[in-house]
Amino acid sequence: MHWSAGAPGWLHEARRCPSPHADERPPGTTVELLVLHHISLPAGHFAGEAIEQLFCARLDCASHPSFGELRGLQVSSHFLIRRHGQLLQFVNVRQRAWHAGRSSFLGRERCNDFSVGVELEGDHRRAFTASQYRRLLQLIGALRQTLPLRHLAAHSDIAPGRKTDPGRHFDWSRVLGHEVARGLSRPVDHDGFCRPEPRSRGFAGSSGGPLLTYCASLRRLA
């Protein structure tokens, strides 16, 4: 993988879908954290364009009964890895995506400031695919070419008790044990398992409570 020469911060191999839900990082910020999430929209559904539409402010909230709770939501991630390994990029890595919400990592709050967000299409019920792991490792390698990454974290690590993704089915050893991740760490106190996610009516992703609470916490907590 390589970065676009004509558009710094955009990955050449990713399908580019610019999101309006992004802004500038604080001046002088060092981007050293990669945060992993999972998402499916509607819940448990792994096809269609709803995730892309949500991140790009194009989701028709009348198109599914569960989408009404997402009306007005302003959220994005830098990248999405779909079940078959397709890679989409929504936000330039030099900018701040709105993926973490209220969060803290090693005593630092506002994790969006200094992190890259990667969504894996999935839920808390099923394992992630081999294609997703391969693409994620390629992405980590590419990110390390341009960013001084030091740490990986789950969304549940930076928002414990509020978030549970990417969940117990994510194989951390498969990622952290790979040579492309050598030198990266997940320095959090955890037992390797996440509590099962509450069932939401339509958005299986970063949901750790009622969707309206989730929406409110993410609108502009950059």
Coordinates of C-alpha atoms in Angstrom, one line a residue:
M1 CA 0.0 0.0 0.0
H2 CA 1.2 3.5 -0.6
W3 CA 0.0 7.1 -0.1
S4 CA -1.3 9.3 -2.8
A5 CA 1.4 11.6 -4.1
G6 CA -1.2 14.2 -5.2
A7 CA -3.3 14.0 -2.1
P8 CA -1.2 13.5 1.1
G9 CA -3.0 11.7 3.8
W10 CA -5.1 9.6 1.4
L11 CA -4.3 6.0 0.8
H12 CA -4.1 5.1 -2.8
E13 CA -5.6 1.6 -2.4
A14 CA -8.6 2.7 -0.5
R15 CA -11.9 3.8 -2.1
R16 CA -12.1 7.5 -1.2
C17 CA -15.4 8.6 0.3
P18 CA -14.8 12.1 1.9
S19 CA -16.9 12.7 5.0
P20 CA -18.0 16.1 6.1
H21 CA -17.7 14.8 9.7
A22 CA -14.1 15.8 10.3
D23 CA -12.0 18.8 11.3
E24 CA -8.4 19.8 12.0
R25 CA -6.4 18.2 14.8
P26 CA -5.0 20.5 17.4
P27 CA -1.7 22.1 16.3
G28 CA 1.3 20.1 17.1
T29 CA -0.6 16.9 17.8
T30 CA 1.3 13.6 17.4
V31 CA -0.9 10.8 16.1
E32 CA 0.2 7.7 18.0
L33 CA -2.9 5.7 18.6
L34 CA -5.0 3.4 16.4
V35 CA -8.5 2.7 17.7
L36 CA -10.4 -0.4 16.4
H37 CA -14.2 -0.5 16.3
H38 CA -16.9 -2.7 14.8
I39 CA -20.1 -1.7 13.0
S40 CA -23.0 -3.2 11.1
L41 CA -25.9 -1.2 9.8
P42 CA -28.7 -2.3 10.2
A43 CA -27.6 -4.5 13.1
G44 CA -26.1 -7.8 11.9
H45 CA -26.5 -6.8 8.3
F46 CA -23.2 -7.0 6.2
A47 CA -24.2 -5.6 2.9
G48 CA -25.3 -2.4 1.3
E49 CA -24.1 1.1 1.6
A50 CA -25.7 2.3 4.8
I51 CA -22.4 2.6 6.7
E52 CA -20.9 4.7 4.0
Q53 CA -24.0 6.8 3.8
L54 CA -24.0 7.3 7.5
F55 CA -20.4 8.5 7.6
C56 CA -21.0 10.8 4.5
A57 CA -24.2 12.3 5.8
R58 CA -26.3 10.7 3.1
L59 CA -28.2 8.1 5.1
D60 CA -31.9 8.1 4.4
C61 CA -33.2 7.6 7.9
A62 CA -36.6 6.6 6.6
S63 CA -35.1 3.6 4.7
H64 CA -35.1 1.3 7.7
P65 CA -37.2 1.3 10.8
S66 CA -34.1 1.5 13.1
F67 CA -32.5 4.4 11.3
G68 CA -34.7 7.1 12.9
E69 CA -32.4 7.1 15.9
L70 CA -29.5 8.0 13.7
R71 CA -31.1 11.2 12.4
G72 CA -28.7 14.1 12.7
L73 CA -25.8 11.9 13.9
Q74 CA -22.4 13.3 12.9
V75 CA -19.9 10.5 13.0
S76 CA -17.1 9.2 10.9
S77 CA -14.0 7.0 10.9
H78 CA -10.8 7.3 9.0
F79 CA -11.2 3.8 7.5
L80 CA -13.8 1.0 7.1
I81 CA -12.8 -2.6 6.3
R82 CA -15.7 -4.6 5.0
R83 CA -16.2 -8.3 5.4
H84 CA -14.4 -9.3 2.2
G85 CA -11.5 -6.9 2.8
Q86 CA -12.6 -3.9 0.8
L87 CA -11.0 -0.7 2.2
L88 CA -12.8 2.6 2.3
Q89 CA -11.3 5.9 3.6
F90 CA -13.5 8.7 4.8
V91 CA -11.1 11.1 6.4
N92 CA -7.6 12.2 5.6
V93 CA -5.3 10.8 8.3
R94 CA -3.9 14.3 8.9
Q95 CA -7.4 15.3 10.0
R96 CA -9.5 14.4 13.0
A97 CA -12.4 11.9 12.4
W98 CA -15.3 11.8 14.8
H99 CA -15.1 8.2 15.9
A100 CA -14.2 7.9 19.6
G101 CA -16.6 10.1 21.4
R102 CA -16.1 10.6 25.1
S103 CA -12.8 8.8 25.7
S104 CA -9.5 8.6 27.6
F105 CA -6.3 6.7 26.9
L106 CA -3.3 6.6 29.4
G107 CA -4.7 9.7 31.1
R108 CA -5.3 11.7 27.9
E109 CA -8.8 12.6 27.0
R110 CA -10.3 13.5 23.7
C111 CA -8.8 10.5 21.8
N112 CA -10.0 11.8 18.5
D113 CA -7.3 14.4 18.7
F114 CA -4.4 11.9 18.5
S115 CA -5.8 8.8 17.0
V116 CA -6.8 7.1 13.7
G117 CA -10.1 5.3 13.8
V118 CA -10.7 2.0 11.9
E119 CA -14.1 0.4 11.7
L120 CA -14.4 -3.4 11.0
E121 CA -17.7 -4.4 9.5
G122 CA -18.9 -6.9 12.1
D123 CA -20.8 -7.3 15.3
H124 CA -20.3 -8.9 18.8
R125 CA -21.8 -12.3 17.6
R126 CA -19.5 -13.3 14.8
A127 CA -15.7 -13.7 14.2
F128 CA -14.0 -11.3 11.8
T129 CA -12.9 -12.6 8.5
A130 CA -9.4 -13.6 7.3
S131 CA -9.7 -11.0 4.6
Q132 CA -10.3 -8.3 7.2
Y133 CA -7.3 -9.3 9.2
R134 CA -5.1 -9.3 6.1
R135 CA -6.3 -5.8 5.1
L136 CA -6.0 -4.5 8.7
L137 CA -2.3 -5.6 8.8
Q138 CA -1.7 -4.0 5.4
L139 CA -3.3 -0.8 6.7
I140 CA -1.2 -0.8 9.9
G141 CA 1.9 -1.1 7.8
A142 CA 0.9 1.8 5.6
L143 CA -0.1 4.0 8.6
R144 CA 3.3 3.4 10.2
Q145 CA 5.0 4.7 7.0
T146 CA 3.5 8.1 7.6
L147 CA 2.4 8.3 11.3
P148 CA 4.4 7.7 14.5
L149 CA 2.0 5.1 15.8
R150 CA 2.8 3.6 19.2
H151 CA -0.4 2.0 20.5
L152 CA -3.4 0.0 19.4
A153 CA -6.7 0.1 21.4
A154 CA -10.2 -1.2 21.3
H155 CA -13.0 1.4 21.5
S156 CA -13.9 -0.4 24.8
D157 CA -10.4 0.3 26.1
I158 CA -10.8 4.1 25.7
A159 CA -14.4 4.2 26.8
P160 CA -14.8 1.3 29.3
G161 CA -18.3 0.7 30.5
R162 CA -19.7 2.7 27.7
K163 CA -18.4 0.8 24.6
T164 CA -17.7 -2.9 24.0
D165 CA -16.3 -3.0 20.4
P166 CA -14.6 -4.6 18.6
G167 CA -15.6 -7.3 21.1
R168 CA -14.5 -10.7 22.3
H169 CA -14.2 -12.1 18.8
F170 CA -11.4 -9.8 17.8
D171 CA -8.1 -11.8 17.8
W172 CA -5.6 -9.4 19.3
S173 CA -2.8 -11.9 19.2
R174 CA -3.2 -12.3 15.4
V175 CA -2.6 -8.6 15.0
L176 CA -0.1 -7.7 17.8
G177 CA 1.9 -10.9 17.1
H178 CA 2.5 -10.0 13.4
E179 CA 5.8 -8.4 12.4
V180 CA 4.0 -5.4 10.9
A181 CA 2.8 -4.5 14.4
R182 CA 6.2 -5.0 16.1
G183 CA 6.8 -2.3 18.6
L184 CA 3.1 -1.4 19.0
S185 CA 1.4 -2.1 22.3
R186 CA -2.1 -2.3 23.8
P187 CA -1.2 -0.8 27.2
V188 CA -4.4 -1.1 29.1
D189 CA -5.7 -3.2 32.0
H190 CA -8.0 -5.7 30.4
D191 CA -8.9 -9.4 30.7
G192 CA -9.0 -10.1 27.0
F193 CA -12.8 -10.3 26.9
C194 CA -15.5 -7.7 26.5
R195 CA -18.9 -7.8 27.9
P196 CA -21.6 -8.8 25.4
E197 CA -23.1 -5.7 23.7
P198 CA -26.7 -4.7 24.5
R199 CA -28.9 -5.4 21.6
S200 CA -29.7 -2.2 19.7
R201 CA -32.6 -1.9 17.4
G202 CA -30.6 -1.0 14.4
F203 CA -27.0 0.1 14.8
A204 CA -24.6 -2.7 15.9
G205 CA -21.4 -0.8 16.3
S206 CA -20.1 1.5 18.9
S207 CA -23.4 1.1 20.8
G208 CA -22.9 0.6 24.5
G209 CA -26.2 2.1 25.6
P210 CA -29.2 3.8 24.1
L211 CA -28.6 5.1 20.6
L212 CA -29.7 8.6 21.5
T213 CA -27.0 8.8 24.2
Y214 CA -24.5 7.5 21.7
C215 CA -25.5 10.1 19.2
A216 CA -25.3 12.9 21.7
S217 CA -21.9 11.9 22.8
L218 CA -20.4 11.8 19.3
R219 CA -21.9 14.9 17.6
R220 CA -18.9 17.1 18.3
L221 CA -16.8 15.4 20.9
A222 CA -13.7 15.7 18.8

